[in-house]
mmCIF file with all atom_site columns, C-alpha atoms in Angstrom:
data_model
loop_
_atom_site.group_PDB
_atom_site.id
_atom_site.type_symbol
_atom_site.label_atom_id
_atom_site.label_alt_id
_atom_site.label_comp_id
_atom_site.label_asym_id
_atom_site.label_entity_id
_atom_site.label_seq_id
_atom_site.pdbx_PDB_ins_code
_atom_site.Cartn_x
_atom_site.Cartn_y
_atom_site.Cartn_z
_atom_site.occupancy
_atom_site.B_iso_or_equiv
_atom_site.pdbx_formal_charge
_atom_site.auth_seq_id
_atom_site.auth_comp_id
_atom_site.auth_asym_id
_atom_site.auth_atom_id
_atom_site.pdbx_PDB_model_num
ATOM 1   C CA . MET A 1 1   ? -72.241 7.126   38.922  1.00 0.00 ? 63  MET A CA 1
ATOM 2   C CA . THR A 1 2   ? -70.124 5.310   36.415  1.00 0.00 ? 64  THR A CA 1
ATOM 3   C CA . THR A 1 3   ? -66.929 6.535   34.857  1.00 0.00 ? 65  THR A CA 1
ATOM 4   C CA . LYS A 1 4   ? -66.064 5.946   31.280  1.00 0.00 ? 66  LYS A CA 1
ATOM 5   C CA . PRO A 1 5   ? -62.713 4.315   30.631  1.00 0.00 ? 67  PRO A CA 1
ATOM 6   C CA . ASP A 1 6   ? -60.201 6.592   28.952  1.00 0.00 ? 68  ASP A CA 1
ATOM 7   C CA . ALA A 1 7   ? -59.908 5.608   25.271  1.00 0.00 ? 69  ALA A CA 1
ATOM 8   C CA . SER A 1 8   ? -56.249 6.666   25.030  1.00 0.00 ? 70  SER A CA 1
ATOM 9   C CA . ALA A 1 9   ? -55.281 4.509   28.019  1.00 0.00 ? 71  ALA A CA 1
ATOM 10  C CA . ALA A 1 10  ? -56.895 1.456   26.455  1.00 0.00 ? 72  ALA A CA 1
ATOM 11  C CA . ASN A 1 11  ? -55.002 1.954   23.176  1.00 0.00 ? 73  ASN A CA 1
ATOM 12  C CA . ALA A 1 12  ? -51.632 2.642   24.837  1.00 0.00 ? 74  ALA A CA 1
ATOM 13  C CA . ARG A 1 13  ? -48.666 0.901   23.193  1.00 0.00 ? 75  ARG A CA 1
ATOM 14  C CA . PRO A 1 14  ? -45.241 0.163   24.604  1.00 0.00 ? 76  PRO A CA 1
ATOM 15  C CA . PHE A 1 15  ? -42.724 2.963   23.898  1.00 0.00 ? 77  PHE A CA 1
ATOM 16  C CA . TRP A 1 16  ? -40.620 0.865   21.501  1.00 0.00 ? 78  TRP A CA 1
ATOM 17  C CA . LYS A 1 17  ? -43.605 0.517   19.189  1.00 0.00 ? 79  LYS A CA 1
ATOM 18  C CA . GLU A 1 18  ? -43.993 4.267   18.828  1.00 0.00 ? 80  GLU A CA 1
ATOM 19  C CA . PRO A 1 19  ? -42.527 5.597   15.541  1.00 0.00 ? 81  PRO A CA 1
ATOM 20  C CA . MET A 1 20  ? -41.700 8.957   17.110  1.00 0.00 ? 82  MET A CA 1
ATOM 21  C CA . VAL A 1 21  ? -39.350 7.268   19.616  1.00 0.00 ? 83  VAL A CA 1
ATOM 22  C CA . TRP A 1 22  ? -37.380 5.728   16.736  1.00 0.00 ? 84  TRP A CA 1
ATOM 23  C CA . LEU A 1 23  ? -37.090 9.113   15.057  1.00 0.00 ? 85  LEU A CA 1
ATOM 24  C CA . VAL A 1 24  ? -36.041 10.950  18.214  1.00 0.00 ? 86  VAL A CA 1
ATOM 25  C CA . TRP A 1 25  ? -33.616 8.342   19.616  1.00 0.00 ? 87  TRP A CA 1
ATOM 26  C CA . GLY A 1 26  ? -32.991 5.751   16.917  1.00 0.00 ? 88  GLY A CA 1
ATOM 27  C CA . LEU A 1 27  ? -31.614 7.921   14.112  1.00 0.00 ? 89  LEU A CA 1
ATOM 28  C CA . PRO A 1 28  ? -29.079 9.813   16.288  1.00 0.00 ? 90  PRO A CA 1
ATOM 29  C CA . LEU A 1 29  ? -27.977 6.562   17.895  1.00 0.00 ? 91  LEU A CA 1
ATOM 30  C CA . ALA A 1 30  ? -27.483 4.970   14.455  1.00 0.00 ? 92  ALA A CA 1
ATOM 31  C CA . SER A 1 31  ? -25.384 7.937   13.301  1.00 0.00 ? 93  SER A CA 1
ATOM 32  C CA . VAL A 1 32  ? -23.172 7.719   16.420  1.00 0.00 ? 94  VAL A CA 1
ATOM 33  C CA . VAL A 1 33  ? -22.583 3.995   15.813  1.00 0.00 ? 95  VAL A CA 1
ATOM 34  C CA . ALA A 1 34  ? -21.761 4.662   12.140  1.00 0.00 ? 96  ALA A CA 1
ATOM 35  C CA . GLY A 1 35  ? -19.334 7.440   13.150  1.00 0.00 ? 97  GLY A CA 1
ATOM 36  C CA . LEU A 1 36  ? -17.522 5.175   15.602  1.00 0.00 ? 98  LEU A CA 1
ATOM 37  C CA . TRP A 1 37  ? -17.272 2.478   12.926  1.00 0.00 ? 99  TRP A CA 1
ATOM 38  C CA . LEU A 1 38  ? -15.684 4.994   10.513  1.00 0.00 ? 100 LEU A CA 1
ATOM 39  C CA . VAL A 1 39  ? -13.141 6.097   13.138  1.00 0.00 ? 101 VAL A CA 1
ATOM 40  C CA . VAL A 1 40  ? -12.160 2.476   13.885  1.00 0.00 ? 102 VAL A CA 1
ATOM 41  C CA . THR A 1 41  ? -11.814 1.743   10.158  1.00 0.00 ? 103 THR A CA 1
ATOM 42  C CA . ALA A 1 42  ? -9.640  4.824   9.606   1.00 0.00 ? 104 ALA A CA 1
ATOM 43  C CA . VAL A 1 43  ? -7.352  4.020   12.539  1.00 0.00 ? 105 VAL A CA 1
ATOM 44  C CA . ARG A 1 44  ? -6.852  0.425   11.423  1.00 0.00 ? 106 ARG A CA 1
ATOM 45  C CA . ALA A 1 45  ? -6.009  1.539   7.866   1.00 0.00 ? 107 ALA A CA 1
ATOM 46  C CA . GLY A 1 46  ? -2.676  2.974   9.030   1.00 0.00 ? 108 GLY A CA 1
ATOM 47  C CA . GLY A 1 47  ? -0.963  6.125   7.843   1.00 0.00 ? 109 GLY A CA 1
ATOM 48  C CA . ALA A 1 48  ? -2.280  8.334   5.101   1.00 0.00 ? 110 ALA A CA 1
ATOM 49  C CA . ASP A 1 49  ? 1.021   8.327   3.190   1.00 0.00 ? 111 ASP A CA 1
ATOM 50  C CA . PRO A 1 50  ? 2.157   4.816   2.275   1.00 0.00 ? 112 PRO A CA 1
ATOM 51  C CA . VAL A 1 51  ? 5.073   5.810   0.006   1.00 0.00 ? 113 VAL A CA 1
ATOM 52  C CA . ILE A 1 52  ? 8.542   4.568   0.910   1.00 0.00 ? 114 ILE A CA 1
ATOM 53  C CA . ASP A 1 53  ? 10.383  7.689   -0.282  1.00 0.00 ? 115 ASP A CA 1
ATOM 54  C CA . GLU A 1 54  ? 11.656  10.327  2.107   1.00 0.00 ? 116 GLU A CA 1
ATOM 55  C CA . VAL A 1 55  ? 9.154   13.158  1.725   1.00 0.00 ? 117 VAL A CA 1
ATOM 56  C CA . GLN A 1 56  ? 9.607   16.713  2.964   1.00 0.00 ? 118 GLN A CA 1
ATOM 57  C CA . ARG A 1 57  ? 6.465   18.646  3.784   1.00 0.00 ? 119 ARG A CA 1
ATOM 58  C CA . VAL A 1 58  ? 6.407   22.428  3.799   1.00 0.00 ? 120 VAL A CA 1
ATOM 59  C CA . SER A 1 59  ? 2.953   23.948  4.198   1.00 0.00 ? 121 SER A CA 1
ATOM 60  C CA . GLN A 1 60  ? 0.833   21.854  1.858   1.00 0.00 ? 122 GLN A CA 1
ATOM 61  C CA . ILE A 1 61  ? 3.647   21.049  -0.576  1.00 0.00 ? 123 ILE A CA 1
ATOM 62  C CA . GLN A 1 62  ? 5.323   17.644  -0.525  1.00 0.00 ? 124 GLN A CA 1
ATOM 63  C CA . THR A 1 63  ? 8.686   17.183  -2.212  1.00 0.00 ? 125 THR A CA 1
ATOM 64  C CA . THR A 1 64  ? 11.017  14.238  -2.602  1.00 0.00 ? 126 THR A CA 1
ATOM 65  C CA . ASP A 1 65  ? 14.545  13.810  -3.918  1.00 0.00 ? 127 ASP A CA 1
ATOM 66  C CA . LEU A 1 66  ? 14.446  12.741  -7.577  1.00 0.00 ? 128 LEU A CA 1
ATOM 67  C CA . GLY A 1 67  ? 18.258  12.631  -7.868  1.00 0.00 ? 129 GLY A CA 1
ATOM 68  C CA . PRO A 1 68  ? 18.464  8.805   -7.747  1.00 0.00 ? 130 PRO A CA 1
ATOM 69  C CA . ASP A 1 69  ? 15.885  8.567   -10.534 1.00 0.00 ? 131 ASP A CA 1
ATOM 70  C CA . GLU A 1 70  ? 17.800  11.108  -12.660 1.00 0.00 ? 132 GLU A CA 1
ATOM 71  C CA . ARG A 1 71  ? 21.090  9.242   -12.172 1.00 0.00 ? 133 ARG A CA 1
ATOM 72  C CA . ALA A 1 72  ? 19.459  5.939   -13.178 1.00 0.00 ? 134 ALA A CA 1
ATOM 73  C CA . ALA A 1 73  ? 18.039  7.604   -16.305 1.00 0.00 ? 135 ALA A CA 1
ATOM 74  C CA . GLN A 1 74  ? 21.477  9.060   -17.198 1.00 0.00 ? 136 GLN A CA 1
ATOM 75  C CA . ARG A 1 75  ? 23.029  5.603   -16.864 1.00 0.00 ? 137 ARG A CA 1
ATOM 76  C CA . LYS A 1 76  ? 20.132  4.092   -18.884 1.00 0.00 ? 138 LYS A CA 1
ATOM 77  C CA . LEU A 1 77  ? 19.608  1.333   -16.306 1.00 0.00 ? 139 LEU A CA 1
ATOM 78  C CA . SER A 1 78  ? 16.927  -1.331  -16.673 1.00 0.00 ? 140 SER A CA 1
ATOM 79  C CA . ALA A 1 79  ? 16.513  -4.870  -15.410 1.00 0.00 ? 141 ALA A CA 1
ATOM 80  C CA . ILE A 1 80  ? 14.148  -7.827  -15.405 1.00 0.00 ? 142 ILE A CA 1
ATOM 81  C CA . LEU A 1 81  ? 12.982  -9.394  -12.156 1.00 0.00 ? 143 LEU A CA 1
ATOM 82  C CA . GLN A 1 82  ? 11.837  -13.021 -12.264 1.00 0.00 ? 144 GLN A CA 1
ATOM 83  C CA . VAL A 1 83  ? 9.965   -14.603 -9.380  1.00 0.00 ? 145 VAL A CA 1
ATOM 84  C CA . ARG A 1 84  ? 10.662  -18.292 -8.784  1.00 0.00 ? 146 ARG A CA 1
ATOM 85  C CA . PRO A 1 85  ? 8.938   -20.502 -6.181  1.00 0.00 ? 147 PRO A CA 1
ATOM 86  C CA . ASP A 1 86  ? 11.749  -20.142 -3.630  1.00 0.00 ? 148 ASP A CA 1
ATOM 87  C CA . HIS A 1 87  ? 13.842  -17.169 -4.837  1.00 0.00 ? 149 HIS A CA 1
ATOM 88  C CA . VAL A 1 88  ? 13.948  -14.091 -7.054  1.00 0.00 ? 150 VAL A CA 1
ATOM 89  C CA . GLU A 1 89  ? 16.374  -13.484 -9.919  1.00 0.00 ? 151 GLU A CA 1
ATOM 90  C CA . LEU A 1 90  ? 17.392  -10.104 -11.289 1.00 0.00 ? 152 LEU A CA 1
ATOM 91  C CA . THR A 1 91  ? 19.017  -9.736  -14.692 1.00 0.00 ? 153 THR A CA 1
ATOM 92  C CA . ALA A 1 92  ? 20.533  -6.467  -15.912 1.00 0.00 ? 154 ALA A CA 1
ATOM 93  C CA . VAL A 1 93  ? 19.231  -5.508  -19.361 1.00 0.00 ? 155 VAL A CA 1
ATOM 94  C CA . THR A 1 94  ? 20.724  -2.104  -20.166 1.00 0.00 ? 156 THR A CA 1
ATOM 95  C CA . GLY A 1 95  ? 23.244  0.204   -18.519 1.00 0.00 ? 157 GLY A CA 1
ATOM 96  C CA . GLU A 1 96  ? 26.273  -0.556  -16.393 1.00 0.00 ? 158 GLU A CA 1
ATOM 97  C CA . PHE A 1 97  ? 25.403  -1.897  -12.960 1.00 0.00 ? 159 PHE A CA 1
ATOM 98  C CA . GLY A 1 98  ? 28.962  -2.707  -11.921 1.00 0.00 ? 160 GLY A CA 1
ATOM 99  C CA . ARG A 1 99  ? 30.225  -6.170  -10.999 1.00 0.00 ? 161 ARG A CA 1
ATOM 100 C CA . GLU A 1 100 ? 30.819  -5.469  -7.330  1.00 0.00 ? 162 GLU A CA 1
ATOM 101 C CA . THR A 1 101 ? 27.600  -3.569  -6.765  1.00 0.00 ? 163 THR A CA 1
ATOM 102 C CA . SER A 1 102 ? 25.484  -5.010  -3.963  1.00 0.00 ? 164 SER A CA 1
ATOM 103 C CA . LEU A 1 103 ? 21.815  -4.368  -4.675  1.00 0.00 ? 165 LEU A CA 1
ATOM 104 C CA . VAL A 1 104 ? 18.715  -4.146  -2.492  1.00 0.00 ? 166 VAL A CA 1
ATOM 105 C CA . LEU A 1 105 ? 15.270  -5.005  -3.831  1.00 0.00 ? 167 LEU A CA 1
ATOM 106 C CA . VAL A 1 106 ? 12.279  -3.572  -1.966  1.00 0.00 ? 168 VAL A CA 1
ATOM 107 C CA . LEU A 1 107 ? 8.864   -5.073  -2.636  1.00 0.00 ? 169 LEU A CA 1
ATOM 108 C CA . THR A 1 108 ? 6.074   -2.913  -1.239  1.00 0.00 ? 170 THR A CA 1
ATOM 109 C CA . HIS A 1 109 ? 2.515   -4.095  -0.855  1.00 0.00 ? 171 HIS A CA 1
ATOM 110 C CA . PRO A 1 110 ? 0.106   -1.550  -2.377  1.00 0.00 ? 172 PRO A CA 1
ATOM 111 C CA . THR A 1 111 ? -2.046  -1.256  0.765   1.00 0.00 ? 173 THR A CA 1
ATOM 112 C CA . GLU A 1 112 ? -0.424  -3.082  3.717   1.00 0.00 ? 174 GLU A CA 1
ATOM 113 C CA . ALA A 1 113 ? 3.006   -1.873  4.786   1.00 0.00 ? 175 ALA A CA 1
ATOM 114 C CA . ALA A 1 114 ? 3.344   -4.816  7.183   1.00 0.00 ? 176 ALA A CA 1
ATOM 115 C CA . GLN A 1 115 ? 3.781   -7.122  4.169   1.00 0.00 ? 177 GLN A CA 1
ATOM 116 C CA . ASP A 1 116 ? 6.640   -5.110  2.600   1.00 0.00 ? 178 ASP A CA 1
ATOM 117 C CA . LEU A 1 117 ? 9.842   -7.045  1.886   1.00 0.00 ? 179 LEU A CA 1
ATOM 118 C CA . ARG A 1 118 ? 13.453  -5.857  1.722   1.00 0.00 ? 180 ARG A CA 1
ATOM 119 C CA . LEU A 1 119 ? 15.758  -8.324  -0.030  1.00 0.00 ? 181 LEU A CA 1
ATOM 120 C CA . PRO A 1 120 ? 19.546  -7.889  -0.252  1.00 0.00 ? 182 PRO A CA 1
ATOM 121 C CA . LEU A 1 121 ? 20.569  -9.473  -3.555  1.00 0.00 ? 183 LEU A CA 1
ATOM 122 C CA . SER A 1 122 ? 23.671  -11.636 -3.988  1.00 0.00 ? 184 SER A CA 1
ATOM 123 C CA . ARG A 1 123 ? 25.737  -11.541 -7.190  1.00 0.00 ? 185 ARG A CA 1
ATOM 124 C CA . THR A 1 124 ? 25.620  -14.618 -9.463  1.00 0.00 ? 186 THR A CA 1
ATOM 125 C CA . THR A 1 125 ? 27.158  -15.339 -12.856 1.00 0.00 ? 187 THR A CA 1
ATOM 126 C CA . THR A 1 126 ? 24.011  -14.142 -14.675 1.00 0.00 ? 188 THR A CA 1
ATOM 127 C CA . GLY A 1 127 ? 22.847  -11.363 -12.364 1.00 0.00 ? 189 GLY A CA 1
ATOM 128 C CA . TRP A 1 128 ? 21.619  -11.226 -8.775  1.00 0.00 ? 190 TRP A CA 1
ATOM 129 C CA . THR A 1 129 ? 19.442  -13.476 -6.628  1.00 0.00 ? 191 THR A CA 1
ATOM 130 C CA . ALA A 1 130 ? 17.851  -13.657 -3.186  1.00 0.00 ? 192 ALA A CA 1
ATOM 131 C CA . PRO A 1 131 ? 15.947  -16.415 -1.399  1.00 0.00 ? 193 PRO A CA 1
ATOM 132 C CA . ALA A 1 132 ? 12.293  -15.420 -0.992  1.00 0.00 ? 194 ALA A CA 1
ATOM 133 C CA . GLU A 1 133 ? 8.798   -16.778 -1.363  1.00 0.00 ? 195 GLU A CA 1
ATOM 134 C CA . ILE A 1 134 ? 6.770   -14.029 -3.016  1.00 0.00 ? 196 ILE A CA 1
ATOM 135 C CA . ASP A 1 135 ? 2.972   -14.063 -2.818  1.00 0.00 ? 197 ASP A CA 1
ATOM 136 C CA . THR A 1 136 ? 1.842   -13.336 -6.387  1.00 0.00 ? 198 THR A CA 1
ATOM 137 C CA . ARG A 1 137 ? -1.870  -13.255 -5.535  1.00 0.00 ? 199 ARG A CA 1
ATOM 138 C CA . HIS A 1 138 ? -1.665  -9.437  -5.520  1.00 0.00 ? 200 HIS A CA 1
ATOM 139 C CA . ASP A 1 139 ? 0.432   -6.688  -7.109  1.00 0.00 ? 201 ASP A CA 1
ATOM 140 C CA . TRP A 1 140 ? 3.795   -5.537  -5.733  1.00 0.00 ? 202 TRP A CA 1
ATOM 141 C CA . ASN A 1 141 ? 5.574   -2.206  -6.238  1.00 0.00 ? 203 ASN A CA 1
ATOM 142 C CA . LEU A 1 142 ? 9.281   -2.831  -6.874  1.00 0.00 ? 204 LEU A CA 1
ATOM 143 C CA . GLN A 1 143 ? 12.292  -0.637  -6.178  1.00 0.00 ? 205 GLN A CA 1
ATOM 144 C CA . LEU A 1 144 ? 15.907  -1.580  -6.841  1.00 0.00 ? 206 LEU A CA 1
ATOM 145 C CA . THR A 1 145 ? 18.796  0.458   -5.420  1.00 0.00 ? 207 THR A CA 1
ATOM 146 C CA . PRO A 1 146 ? 22.468  -0.119  -4.694  1.00 0.00 ? 208 PRO A CA 1
ATOM 147 C CA . ALA A 1 147 ? 23.459  -0.267  -1.022  1.00 0.00 ? 209 ALA A CA 1
ATOM 148 C CA . ASN A 1 148 ? 24.473  3.426   -1.110  1.00 0.00 ? 210 ASN A CA 1
ATOM 149 C CA . SER A 1 149 ? 21.162  4.507   -2.782  1.00 0.00 ? 211 SER A CA 1
ATOM 150 C CA . ALA A 1 150 ? 23.033  6.372   -5.531  1.00 0.00 ? 212 ALA A CA 1
ATOM 151 C CA . TRP A 1 151 ? 20.346  5.485   -8.097  1.00 0.00 ? 213 TRP A CA 1
ATOM 152 C CA . ARG A 1 152 ? 17.017  3.664   -8.201  1.00 0.00 ? 214 ARG A CA 1
ATOM 153 C CA . ILE A 1 153 ? 14.850  1.914   -10.731 1.00 0.00 ? 215 ILE A CA 1
ATOM 154 C CA . ARG A 1 154 ? 11.238  0.915   -10.233 1.00 0.00 ? 216 ARG A CA 1
ATOM 155 C CA . GLY A 1 155 ? 8.624   -1.426  -11.578 1.00 0.00 ? 217 GLY A CA 1
ATOM 156 C CA . ARG A 1 156 ? 5.401   -3.200  -10.719 1.00 0.00 ? 218 ARG A CA 1
ATOM 157 C CA . LEU A 1 157 ? 4.869   -6.937  -10.455 1.00 0.00 ? 219 LEU A CA 1
ATOM 158 C CA . GLN A 1 158 ? 1.306   -7.542  -11.585 1.00 0.00 ? 220 GLN A CA 1
ATOM 159 C CA . LYS A 1 159 ? -0.957  -10.062 -9.887  1.00 0.00 ? 221 LYS A CA 1
ATOM 160 C CA . GLU A 1 160 ? -0.381  -13.695 -10.934 1.00 0.00 ? 222 GLU A CA 1
ATOM 161 C CA . THR A 1 161 ? 2.740   -12.879 -13.009 1.00 0.00 ? 223 THR A CA 1
ATOM 162 C CA . GLN A 1 162 ? 6.316   -14.057 -12.488 1.00 0.00 ? 224 GLN A CA 1
ATOM 163 C CA . ALA A 1 163 ? 8.324   -11.281 -14.138 1.00 0.00 ? 225 ALA A CA 1
ATOM 164 C CA . SER A 1 164 ? 8.551   -7.504  -14.265 1.00 0.00 ? 226 SER A CA 1
ATOM 165 C CA . ARG A 1 165 ? 10.682  -4.845  -15.929 1.00 0.00 ? 227 ARG A CA 1
ATOM 166 C CA . LEU A 1 166 ? 12.382  -2.264  -13.722 1.00 0.00 ? 228 LEU A CA 1
ATOM 167 C CA . ALA A 1 167 ? 13.380  1.097   -15.219 1.00 0.00 ? 229 ALA A CA 1
ATOM 168 C CA . PRO A 1 168 ? 13.995  4.704   -14.126 1.00 0.00 ? 230 PRO A CA 1
ATOM 169 C CA . SER A 1 169 ? 10.904  6.698   -13.189 1.00 0.00 ? 231 SER A CA 1
ATOM 170 C CA . LEU A 1 170 ? 12.225  9.711   -15.109 1.00 0.00 ? 232 LEU A CA 1
ATOM 171 C CA . GLY A 1 171 ? 13.495  10.118  -18.630 1.00 0.00 ? 233 GLY A CA 1
ATOM 172 C CA . GLY A 1 172 ? 11.105  7.803   -20.433 1.00 0.00 ? 234 GLY A CA 1
ATOM 173 C CA . GLY A 1 173 ? 12.572  4.673   -18.758 1.00 0.00 ? 235 GLY A CA 1
#
């Protein structure tokens, strides 16, 4: 007596060529890999709050001290920052900065806090200066304060530019 070969055994394919295996195992595995990639990306991005101001958080409300901005607006302070190849120059435009005032310029990178710069400025006959090589291939957020942080004025140095105006954030600066 002869036995007929089983038709399903002759047409058997390896498991990796079965579409149902890819649906059952492949899609969940792909979603796990994508989830791990998102977690790694989020961790490398740093903190969720890249502002340099002191912020107080109560419940879901964030507040910051606007007193230095108000004082700068009352004094009508404004200045021009010029970026040179090997230094920066600050020139007072309006308001009274005071001759003996030592100023600090903070340049913050919009996305990478590791690139932030803090420059103490020295008084010159025309304003203030500090040695620095500033990368102008991207924007910079600018903040100028005296050493005691009594007031502050802010500005933004646009990409590929060499000058910016700094003014109070409040009061129509």
